[in-house]
mmCIF file of C-alpha atoms in Angstrom:
data_model
loop_
_atom_site.group_PDB
_atom_site.id
_atom_site.type_symbol
_atom_site.label_atom_id
_atom_site.label_comp_id
_atom_site.label_asym_id
_atom_site.label_seq_id
_atom_site.Cartn_x
_atom_site.Cartn_y
_atom_site.Cartn_z
ATOM 1 C CA UNK A 1 0.000 0.000 0.000
ATOM 2 C CA UNK A 2 1.465 3.370 -0.962
ATOM 3 C CA UNK A 3 2.037 6.192 1.497
ATOM 4 C CA UNK A 4 -0.871 8.257 0.165
ATOM 5 C CA UNK A 5 -3.384 5.467 0.800
ATOM 6 C CA UNK A 6 -1.977 4.840 4.280
ATOM 7 C CA UNK A 7 -2.346 8.557 5.034
ATOM 8 C CA UNK A 8 -5.921 8.610 3.700
ATOM 9 C CA UNK A 9 -6.981 5.626 5.811
ATOM 10 C CA UNK A 10 -5.275 7.010 8.914
ATOM 11 C CA UNK A 11 -6.982 10.365 8.407
ATOM 12 C CA UNK A 12 -10.368 8.703 7.930
ATOM 13 C CA UNK A 13 -9.937 6.668 11.124
ATOM 14 C CA UNK A 14 -9.014 9.886 12.941
ATOM 15 C CA UNK A 15 -12.204 11.551 11.714
ATOM 16 C CA UNK A 16 -14.440 8.644 12.678
ATOM 17 C CA UNK A 17 -12.874 8.221 16.121
ATOM 18 C CA UNK A 18 -12.882 11.967 16.606
ATOM 19 C CA UNK A 19 -16.605 12.109 15.940
ATOM 20 C CA UNK A 20 -17.219 9.483 18.619
ATOM 21 C CA UNK A 21 -14.615 10.133 21.291
ATOM 22 C CA UNK A 22 -13.277 13.594 20.546
ATOM 23 C CA UNK A 23 -11.719 15.918 23.068
ATOM 24 C CA UNK A 24 -12.783 19.522 22.559
ATOM 25 C CA UNK A 25 -15.635 21.166 20.689
ATOM 26 C CA UNK A 26 -15.029 21.628 17.003
ATOM 27 C CA UNK A 27 -16.651 22.633 13.755
ATOM 28 C CA UNK A 28 -18.778 19.989 12.001
ATOM 29 C CA UNK A 29 -18.326 17.440 14.801
ATOM 30 C CA UNK A 30 -21.040 15.224 13.279
ATOM 31 C CA UNK A 31 -19.886 15.316 9.663
ATOM 32 C CA UNK A 32 -19.041 11.594 9.699
ATOM 33 C CA UNK A 33 -21.301 10.191 12.420
ATOM 34 C CA UNK A 34 -24.471 12.125 11.424
ATOM 35 C CA UNK A 35 -23.885 14.306 8.335
ATOM 36 C CA UNK A 36 -27.432 15.709 8.275
ATOM 37 C CA UNK A 37 -27.518 16.632 11.968
ATOM 38 C CA UNK A 38 -27.114 20.401 11.623
ATOM 39 C CA UNK A 39 -29.448 20.547 8.609
ATOM 40 C CA UNK A 40 -32.128 18.710 10.585
ATOM 41 C CA UNK A 41 -31.802 21.087 13.549
ATOM 42 C CA UNK A 42 -31.993 24.124 11.281
ATOM 43 C CA UNK A 43 -34.935 22.787 9.256
ATOM 44 C CA UNK A 44 -37.075 21.987 12.294
ATOM 45 C CA UNK A 45 -36.116 25.190 14.099
ATOM 46 C CA UNK A 46 -36.926 27.385 11.106
ATOM 47 C CA UNK A 47 -40.256 25.594 10.645
ATOM 48 C CA UNK A 48 -41.238 26.486 14.200
ATOM 49 C CA UNK A 49 -39.942 30.071 14.060
ATOM 50 C CA UNK A 50 -41.912 30.641 10.848
ATOM 51 C CA UNK A 51 -45.129 29.970 12.774
ATOM 52 C CA UNK A 52 -44.052 31.437 16.130
ATOM 53 C CA UNK A 53 -41.901 34.556 15.876
ATOM 54 C CA UNK A 54 -41.396 34.757 19.656
ATOM 55 C CA UNK A 55 -39.402 31.498 19.648
ATOM 56 C CA UNK A 56 -35.875 32.915 19.069
ATOM 57 C CA UNK A 57 -35.963 34.792 22.395
ATOM 58 C CA UNK A 58 -37.087 31.624 24.166
ATOM 59 C CA UNK A 59 -34.422 29.344 22.674
ATOM 60 C CA UNK A 60 -31.534 31.755 23.186
ATOM 61 C CA UNK A 61 -32.654 32.202 26.815
ATOM 62 C CA UNK A 62 -32.790 28.424 27.251
ATOM 63 C CA UNK A 63 -29.212 28.129 25.946
ATOM 64 C CA UNK A 64 -28.026 30.886 28.300
ATOM 65 C CA UNK A 65 -29.715 29.311 31.317
ATOM 66 C CA UNK A 66 -28.336 25.894 30.403
ATOM 67 C CA UNK A 67 -24.753 27.102 30.102
ATOM 68 C CA UNK A 68 -24.741 29.056 33.370
ATOM 69 C CA UNK A 69 -25.621 25.961 35.411
ATOM 70 C CA UNK A 70 -23.080 23.092 35.217
ATOM 71 C CA UNK A 71 -21.995 24.320 31.787
ATOM 72 C CA UNK A 72 -23.667 23.717 28.426
ATOM 73 C CA UNK A 73 -24.706 20.131 29.157
ATOM 74 C CA UNK A 74 -28.445 20.075 28.482
ATOM 75 C CA UNK A 75 -29.201 19.812 32.209
ATOM 76 C CA UNK A 76 -31.911 22.474 31.868
ATOM 77 C CA UNK A 77 -33.932 19.960 29.820
ATOM 78 C CA UNK A 78 -34.149 17.269 32.496
ATOM 79 C CA UNK A 79 -37.470 16.723 34.263
ATOM 80 C CA UNK A 80 -37.796 16.690 38.018
ATOM 81 C CA UNK A 81 -38.242 13.322 39.723
ATOM 82 C CA UNK A 82 -39.792 12.240 43.011
ATOM 83 C CA UNK A 83 -36.331 12.540 44.567
ATOM 84 C CA UNK A 84 -35.013 15.659 42.826
ATOM 85 C CA UNK A 85 -36.263 19.094 41.795
ATOM 86 C CA UNK A 86 -34.565 19.844 38.483
ATOM 87 C CA UNK A 87 -33.313 23.136 37.031
ATOM 88 C CA UNK A 88 -36.355 23.645 34.825
ATOM 89 C CA UNK A 89 -38.550 23.939 37.950
ATOM 90 C CA UNK A 90 -36.379 26.615 39.585
ATOM 91 C CA UNK A 91 -37.937 30.090 39.684
ATOM 92 C CA UNK A 92 -35.660 31.598 36.979
ATOM 93 C CA UNK A 93 -36.613 28.767 34.605
ATOM 94 C CA UNK A 94 -40.332 28.453 35.215
ATOM 95 C CA UNK A 95 -41.051 30.778 32.284
ATOM 96 C CA UNK A 96 -38.744 28.943 29.874
ATOM 97 C CA UNK A 97 -40.404 27.658 26.708
ATOM 98 C CA UNK A 98 -39.352 25.715 23.636
ATOM 99 C CA UNK A 99 -38.834 22.311 25.234
ATOM 100 C CA UNK A 100 -41.294 20.815 22.726
ATOM 101 C CA UNK A 101 -39.153 22.070 19.846
ATOM 102 C CA UNK A 102 -36.005 20.493 21.317
ATOM 103 C CA UNK A 103 -37.890 17.211 21.838
ATOM 104 C CA UNK A 104 -39.152 17.169 18.261
ATOM 105 C CA UNK A 105 -35.672 17.786 16.867
ATOM 106 C CA UNK A 106 -34.214 15.092 19.113
ATOM 107 C CA UNK A 107 -36.879 12.605 18.016
ATOM 108 C CA UNK A 108 -35.985 13.141 14.356
ATOM 109 C CA UNK A 109 -32.256 12.893 15.036
ATOM 110 C CA UNK A 110 -32.762 9.617 16.919
ATOM 111 C CA UNK A 111 -34.528 8.227 13.843
ATOM 112 C CA UNK A 112 -31.736 9.433 11.550
ATOM 113 C CA UNK A 113 -28.692 8.552 13.681
ATOM 114 C CA UNK A 114 -29.606 6.975 17.013
ATOM 115 C CA UNK A 115 -27.498 7.820 20.046
ATOM 116 C CA UNK A 116 -25.205 10.268 18.261
ATOM 117 C CA UNK A 117 -26.329 13.902 18.661
ATOM 118 C CA UNK A 118 -26.461 15.326 22.178
ATOM 119 C CA UNK A 119 -29.325 17.347 23.583
ATOM 120 C CA UNK A 120 -26.771 19.965 24.665
ATOM 121 C CA UNK A 121 -25.711 20.481 21.041
ATOM 122 C CA UNK A 122 -29.346 20.682 19.931
ATOM 123 C CA UNK A 123 -29.924 23.528 22.418
ATOM 124 C CA UNK A 124 -26.838 25.410 21.189
ATOM 125 C CA UNK A 125 -27.641 24.909 17.501
ATOM 126 C CA UNK A 126 -31.346 25.710 17.766
ATOM 127 C CA UNK A 127 -30.588 28.941 19.646
ATOM 128 C CA UNK A 128 -28.333 30.052 16.796
ATOM 129 C CA UNK A 129 -30.708 28.858 14.087
ATOM 130 C CA UNK A 130 -33.789 30.483 15.609
ATOM 131 C CA UNK A 131 -32.113 33.908 15.601
ATOM 132 C CA UNK A 132 -30.663 33.246 12.141
ATOM 133 C CA UNK A 133 -34.094 32.634 10.547
ATOM 134 C CA UNK A 134 -34.637 36.387 10.288
ATOM 135 C CA UNK A 135 -31.432 36.760 8.257
ATOM 136 C CA UNK A 136 -31.687 33.532 6.222
ATOM 137 C CA UNK A 137 -28.091 32.683 7.141
ATOM 138 C CA UNK A 138 -26.164 31.495 10.184
ATOM 139 C CA UNK A 139 -25.360 34.451 12.414
ATOM 140 C CA UNK A 140 -22.601 32.779 14.430
ATOM 141 C CA UNK A 141 -20.546 29.619 14.348
ATOM 142 C CA UNK A 142 -21.545 26.864 16.771
ATOM 143 C CA UNK A 143 -18.797 24.398 17.575
ATOM 144 C CA UNK A 144 -20.221 20.983 18.450
ATOM 145 C CA UNK A 145 -19.266 17.873 20.382
ATOM 146 C CA UNK A 146 -20.981 18.605 23.711
ATOM 147 C CA UNK A 147 -22.231 15.653 25.704
ATOM 148 C CA UNK A 148 -25.179 15.554 28.079
ATOM 149 C CA UNK A 149 -24.973 15.840 31.847
ATOM 150 C CA UNK A 150 -26.895 13.636 34.251
ATOM 151 C CA UNK A 151 -27.336 16.057 37.170
ATOM 152 C CA UNK A 152 -29.899 18.859 37.310
ATOM 153 C CA UNK A 153 -30.659 20.712 40.546
ATOM 154 C CA UNK A 154 -33.030 23.636 41.023
ATOM 155 C CA UNK A 155 -30.822 25.000 43.808
ATOM 156 C CA UNK A 156 -27.901 25.344 41.375
ATOM 157 C CA UNK A 157 -30.048 27.278 38.916
ATOM 158 C CA UNK A 158 -30.955 29.739 41.668
ATOM 159 C CA UNK A 159 -27.305 30.077 42.632
ATOM 160 C CA UNK A 160 -25.864 30.508 39.151
ATOM 161 C CA UNK A 161 -28.310 32.240 36.801
ATOM 162 C CA UNK A 162 -27.812 36.034 36.934
ATOM 163 C CA UNK A 163 -30.797 37.827 38.451
ATOM 164 C CA UNK A 164 -32.588 40.776 36.793
ATOM 165 C CA UNK A 165 -32.143 42.531 40.170
ATOM 166 C CA UNK A 166 -28.324 42.304 40.154
ATOM 167 C CA UNK A 167 -26.131 45.409 40.317
ATOM 168 C CA UNK A 168 -23.023 45.725 38.165
ATOM 169 C CA UNK A 169 -20.589 44.268 40.698
ATOM 170 C CA UNK A 170 -22.698 41.134 41.142
ATOM 171 C CA UNK A 171 -23.257 40.775 37.395
ATOM 172 C CA UNK A 172 -19.549 41.085 36.694
ATOM 173 C CA UNK A 173 -18.750 38.411 39.282
ATOM 174 C CA UNK A 174 -21.469 36.110 37.974
ATOM 175 C CA UNK A 175 -19.965 36.245 34.485
ATOM 176 C CA UNK A 176 -16.393 36.014 35.789
ATOM 177 C CA UNK A 177 -17.391 32.792 37.582
ATOM 178 C CA UNK A 178 -17.995 31.368 34.097
ATOM 179 C CA UNK A 179 -14.746 32.812 32.674
ATOM 180 C CA UNK A 180 -16.670 35.502 30.807
ATOM 181 C CA UNK A 181 -15.578 39.136 30.683
ATOM 182 C CA UNK A 182 -17.323 42.503 31.068
ATOM 183 C CA UNK A 183 -17.274 42.639 27.268
ATOM 184 C CA UNK A 184 -19.225 39.357 27.174
ATOM 185 C CA UNK A 185 -21.618 40.637 29.848
ATOM 186 C CA UNK A 186 -22.507 43.766 27.876
ATOM 187 C CA UNK A 187 -22.608 42.099 24.469
ATOM 188 C CA UNK A 188 -24.712 39.122 25.600
ATOM 189 C CA UNK A 189 -27.122 41.497 27.353
ATOM 190 C CA UNK A 190 -27.861 42.626 23.799
ATOM 191 C CA UNK A 191 -29.967 39.457 23.467
ATOM 192 C CA UNK A 192 -32.578 41.469 25.380
ATOM 193 C CA UNK A 193 -33.318 43.057 22.019
ATOM 194 C CA UNK A 194 -35.836 40.216 21.596
ATOM 195 C CA UNK A 195 -38.373 38.813 24.012
ATOM 196 C CA UNK A 196 -40.468 39.998 26.939
ATOM 197 C CA UNK A 197 -40.109 40.405 30.682
ATOM 198 C CA UNK A 198 -42.664 39.665 33.401
ATOM 199 C CA UNK A 199 -43.793 42.659 35.455
ATOM 200 C CA UNK A 200 -42.770 41.150 38.783
ATOM 201 C CA UNK A 201 -39.109 41.186 37.693
ATOM 202 C CA UNK A 202 -38.989 44.975 37.319
ATOM 203 C CA UNK A 203 -42.126 46.496 38.879
ATOM 204 C CA UNK A 204 -40.159 47.409 42.032
ATOM 205 C CA UNK A 205 -38.456 49.999 39.800
ATOM 206 C CA UNK A 206 -41.877 51.552 39.164
ATOM 207 C CA UNK A 207 -43.506 51.600 42.588
ATOM 208 C CA UNK A 208 -41.272 50.905 45.534
ATOM 209 C CA UNK A 209 -37.644 51.164 44.533
ATOM 210 C CA UNK A 210 -36.254 52.337 47.873
ATOM 211 C CA UNK A 211 -39.148 51.180 50.000
ATOM 212 C CA UNK A 212 -40.808 54.606 49.970
ATOM 213 C CA UNK A 213 -43.276 54.069 47.125
ATOM 214 C CA UNK A 214 -40.833 55.750 44.761
ATOM 215 C CA UNK A 215 -39.646 54.960 41.215
ATOM 216 C CA UNK A 216 -36.095 54.167 40.186
ATOM 217 C CA UNK A 217 -34.499 57.522 39.280
ATOM 218 C CA UNK A 218 -32.264 55.800 36.716
ATOM 219 C CA UNK A 219 -35.345 54.813 34.675
ATOM 220 C CA UNK A 220 -36.540 57.254 32.007
ATOM 221 C CA UNK A 221 -39.590 58.967 33.568
ATOM 222 C CA UNK A 222 -41.701 58.829 30.393
ATOM 223 C CA UNK A 223 -40.871 55.157 29.935
ATOM 224 C CA UNK A 224 -41.625 54.541 33.612
ATOM 225 C CA UNK A 225 -45.074 56.098 33.209
ATOM 226 C CA UNK A 226 -45.742 53.885 30.169
ATOM 227 C CA UNK A 227 -44.706 50.782 32.100
ATOM 228 C CA UNK A 228 -47.039 51.689 34.977
ATOM 229 C CA UNK A 229 -50.005 51.553 32.576
ATOM 230 C CA UNK A 230 -49.075 47.939 31.796
ATOM 231 C CA UNK A 231 -47.866 46.713 35.190
ATOM 232 C CA UNK A 232 -50.428 48.183 37.552
ATOM 233 C CA UNK A 233 -49.270 46.610 40.798
ATOM 234 C CA UNK A 234 -46.268 45.013 42.474
ATOM 235 C CA UNK A 235 -48.177 41.729 42.688
ATOM 236 C CA UNK A 236 -48.718 41.345 38.912
ATOM 237 C CA UNK A 237 -46.739 38.255 37.873
ATOM 238 C CA UNK A 238 -48.571 37.420 34.644
ATOM 239 C CA UNK A 239 -48.356 40.536 32.452
ATOM 240 C CA UNK A 240 -45.373 40.738 30.104
ATOM 241 C CA UNK A 241 -43.716 43.757 28.512
ATOM 242 C CA UNK A 242 -41.316 44.019 25.562
ATOM 243 C CA UNK A 243 -37.691 44.169 26.726
ATOM 244 C CA UNK A 244 -36.801 46.288 23.683
ATOM 245 C CA UNK A 245 -39.688 48.722 23.065
ATOM 246 C CA UNK A 246 -41.133 48.436 19.545
ATOM 247 C CA UNK A 247 -38.394 46.039 18.449
ATOM 248 C CA UNK A 248 -38.880 42.888 20.522
ATOM 249 C CA UNK A 249 -39.297 40.507 17.583
ATOM 250 C CA UNK A 250 -36.350 41.789 15.548
ATOM 251 C CA UNK A 251 -32.813 40.764 16.449
ATOM 252 C CA UNK A 252 -30.717 43.910 16.116
ATOM 253 C CA UNK A 253 -28.647 46.314 18.228
ATOM 254 C CA UNK A 254 -31.602 48.548 19.141
ATOM 255 C CA UNK A 255 -31.319 47.452 22.783
ATOM 256 C CA UNK A 256 -28.177 49.540 23.216
ATOM 257 C CA UNK A 257 -29.849 52.669 21.861
ATOM 258 C CA UNK A 258 -32.767 52.401 24.293
ATOM 259 C CA UNK A 259 -30.353 51.548 27.102
ATOM 260 C CA UNK A 260 -28.531 54.837 26.506
ATOM 261 C CA UNK A 261 -31.949 56.558 26.773
ATOM 262 C CA UNK A 262 -32.372 54.966 30.237
ATOM 263 C CA UNK A 263 -35.035 52.583 28.972
ATOM 264 C CA UNK A 264 -33.441 49.311 30.036
ATOM 265 C CA UNK A 265 -36.259 47.229 31.528
ATOM 266 C CA UNK A 266 -34.435 45.433 34.353
ATOM 267 C CA UNK A 267 -32.148 46.709 37.072
ATOM 268 C CA UNK A 268 -29.483 44.468 35.537
ATOM 269 C CA UNK A 269 -29.854 46.382 32.257
ATOM 270 C CA UNK A 270 -29.570 49.788 33.926
ATOM 271 C CA UNK A 271 -26.604 48.506 35.951
ATOM 272 C CA UNK A 272 -24.490 48.357 32.788
ATOM 273 C CA UNK A 273 -24.543 52.150 32.647
ATOM 274 C CA UNK A 274 -23.104 52.470 36.149
ATOM 275 C CA UNK A 275 -19.641 51.272 35.115
ATOM 276 C CA UNK A 276 -17.476 53.371 32.788
ATOM 277 C CA UNK A 277 -15.921 50.391 31.018
ATOM 278 C CA UNK A 278 -19.303 48.787 30.393
ATOM 279 C CA UNK A 279 -20.759 52.106 29.298
ATOM 280 C CA UNK A 280 -17.965 52.522 26.748
ATOM 281 C CA UNK A 281 -18.760 49.074 25.326
ATOM 282 C CA UNK A 282 -22.436 50.069 25.050
ATOM 283 C CA UNK A 283 -21.341 53.053 22.941
ATOM 284 C CA UNK A 284 -19.426 50.697 20.630
ATOM 285 C CA UNK A 285 -22.425 48.366 20.261
ATOM 286 C CA UNK A 286 -24.483 51.138 18.677
ATOM 287 C CA UNK A 287 -22.693 50.074 15.475
ATOM 288 C CA UNK A 288 -24.664 47.122 14.027
ATOM 289 C CA UNK A 289 -21.596 45.562 12.420
ATOM 290 C CA UNK A 290 -19.635 45.778 15.673
ATOM 291 C CA UNK A 291 -22.501 44.277 17.676
ATOM 292 C CA UNK A 292 -23.097 41.312 15.359
ATOM 293 C CA UNK A 293 -19.393 40.530 15.234
ATOM 294 C CA UNK A 294 -18.940 40.754 19.007
ATOM 295 C CA UNK A 295 -22.161 38.861 19.719
ATOM 296 C CA UNK A 296 -20.905 36.018 17.537
ATOM 297 C CA UNK A 297 -17.672 35.795 19.528
ATOM 298 C CA UNK A 298 -19.349 36.041 22.932
ATOM 299 C CA UNK A 299 -21.907 33.355 22.053
ATOM 300 C CA UNK A 300 -19.054 31.070 21.034
ATOM 301 C CA UNK A 301 -17.372 31.636 24.406
ATOM 302 C CA UNK A 302 -20.596 31.154 26.338
ATOM 303 C CA UNK A 303 -21.332 27.977 24.410
ATOM 304 C CA UNK A 304 -18.047 26.479 25.608
ATOM 305 C CA UNK A 305 -18.636 26.961 29.357
ATOM 306 C CA UNK A 306 -17.671 23.790 31.263
ATOM 307 C CA UNK A 307 -18.693 21.489 28.402
ATOM 308 C CA UNK A 308 -18.592 17.718 28.698
ATOM 309 C CA UNK A 309 -16.690 16.166 25.784
ATOM 310 C CA UNK A 310 -14.976 12.941 24.806
ATOM 311 C CA UNK A 311 -16.266 10.150 27.040
ATOM 312 C CA UNK A 312 -17.616 12.412 29.796
ATOM 313 C CA UNK A 313 -21.391 12.525 30.218
ATOM 314 C CA UNK A 314 -23.687 10.665 27.840
ATOM 315 C CA UNK A 315 -25.807 11.098 24.730
ATOM 316 C CA UNK A 316 -29.351 11.046 26.044
ATOM 317 C CA UNK A 317 -31.930 9.067 24.096
ATOM 318 C CA UNK A 318 -34.613 11.456 25.309
ATOM 319 C CA UNK A 319 -33.688 14.969 26.384
ATOM 320 C CA UNK A 320 -35.922 15.127 29.457
ATOM 321 C CA UNK A 321 -34.561 11.996 31.172
ATOM 322 C CA UNK A 322 -31.119 10.502 31.737
ATOM 323 C CA UNK A 323 -30.386 7.144 30.137
ATOM 324 C CA UNK A 324 -31.275 4.199 32.345
#
C-alpha cells in the first residue's frame, strides 16, 4: 500500500474516532457520524420560528440558562423526579419555553442517527438557528461535540443564573465565575433586544424602589409612566412587557440605543450604565456591524462553558430523562 493510501486511511480513522470520542468542541463534529444533523436542527427550528416569531428569544434564553448551570450540558432539559427538583422547575426557569421544539428535533435525530447527537448540542444549535431565521443565514458559528450531563438541581439554577435585580458588581462576578468578561456581559445582554419580561421582575423599579413608594431615578420617567399603565401593581406576575420597546421581535442592536436613553427594563440592564468600562462598550455596540461581530464571539465563548466532551457525560436518548 502506498504512502498516500496509508495517510488517507489514517486520516479517515481519525475523523471517525474523533466524531465518537473527541476531546474539545469543534466545527462539524457530526460530519461523519451524522452528516445531516445540523441541517435537521436548522430545518425543524426554522419551521417552528416561521409559525411562532417569539421562539428565538425563548431558545436563546434556554441556551443561556443551560450554560450558566453546570456548563452547556443540556441539564436544563431534564425533568424533576420524586427525589429531585430539576433546574427547569427553579424560579428563573419556570417561564422557559421551547422544550417541545427540542424534543421534536431530538426525536428526528434519533430516527436518523440513534445515540449520536447530544441534547446539549441541539440547544446550542437551535438557539443560533432560531435567531438566524430572520437573516436567512447562520449568524454565528456553533462548535459541536458537547455531551449531556446527568445532574440537574433547582438550587444550582438559583445560585448561578444572573438575576434581573443584580447590580453591576454582582453581574460582573457572575460572568467572571464562568470565565466571561465585562465585554461578554454587555454584548450578551444585547440578546434582550428580543423577548419579553414579566412585570414582577422589574415592577419594584416603578412603585417601591427604595421602599418609599418611589420609582427608580435611573429609569426614564416617560418610559416609567408607560410601564405603569401595563404593570399596575407590584403583585402582577402574569403581564409581560417588551424588553426592547417596539423592536422585541427583531434581532438587532436597538437594545443599546434604548439603554442609553435609560429605557433598560431590568435593574441588571440599567446597571451596565453604572460602570465606565461597560458604558464605553455600550457606545461601541451602537454600530450594528460591531454588535453582530462581538455577539458572535461572545456566544461562542458562552457555548463552551464547562462542556462535557470525549467520554464524559452521555448522549441522552430522550432529552428530558437521563439514560437508564
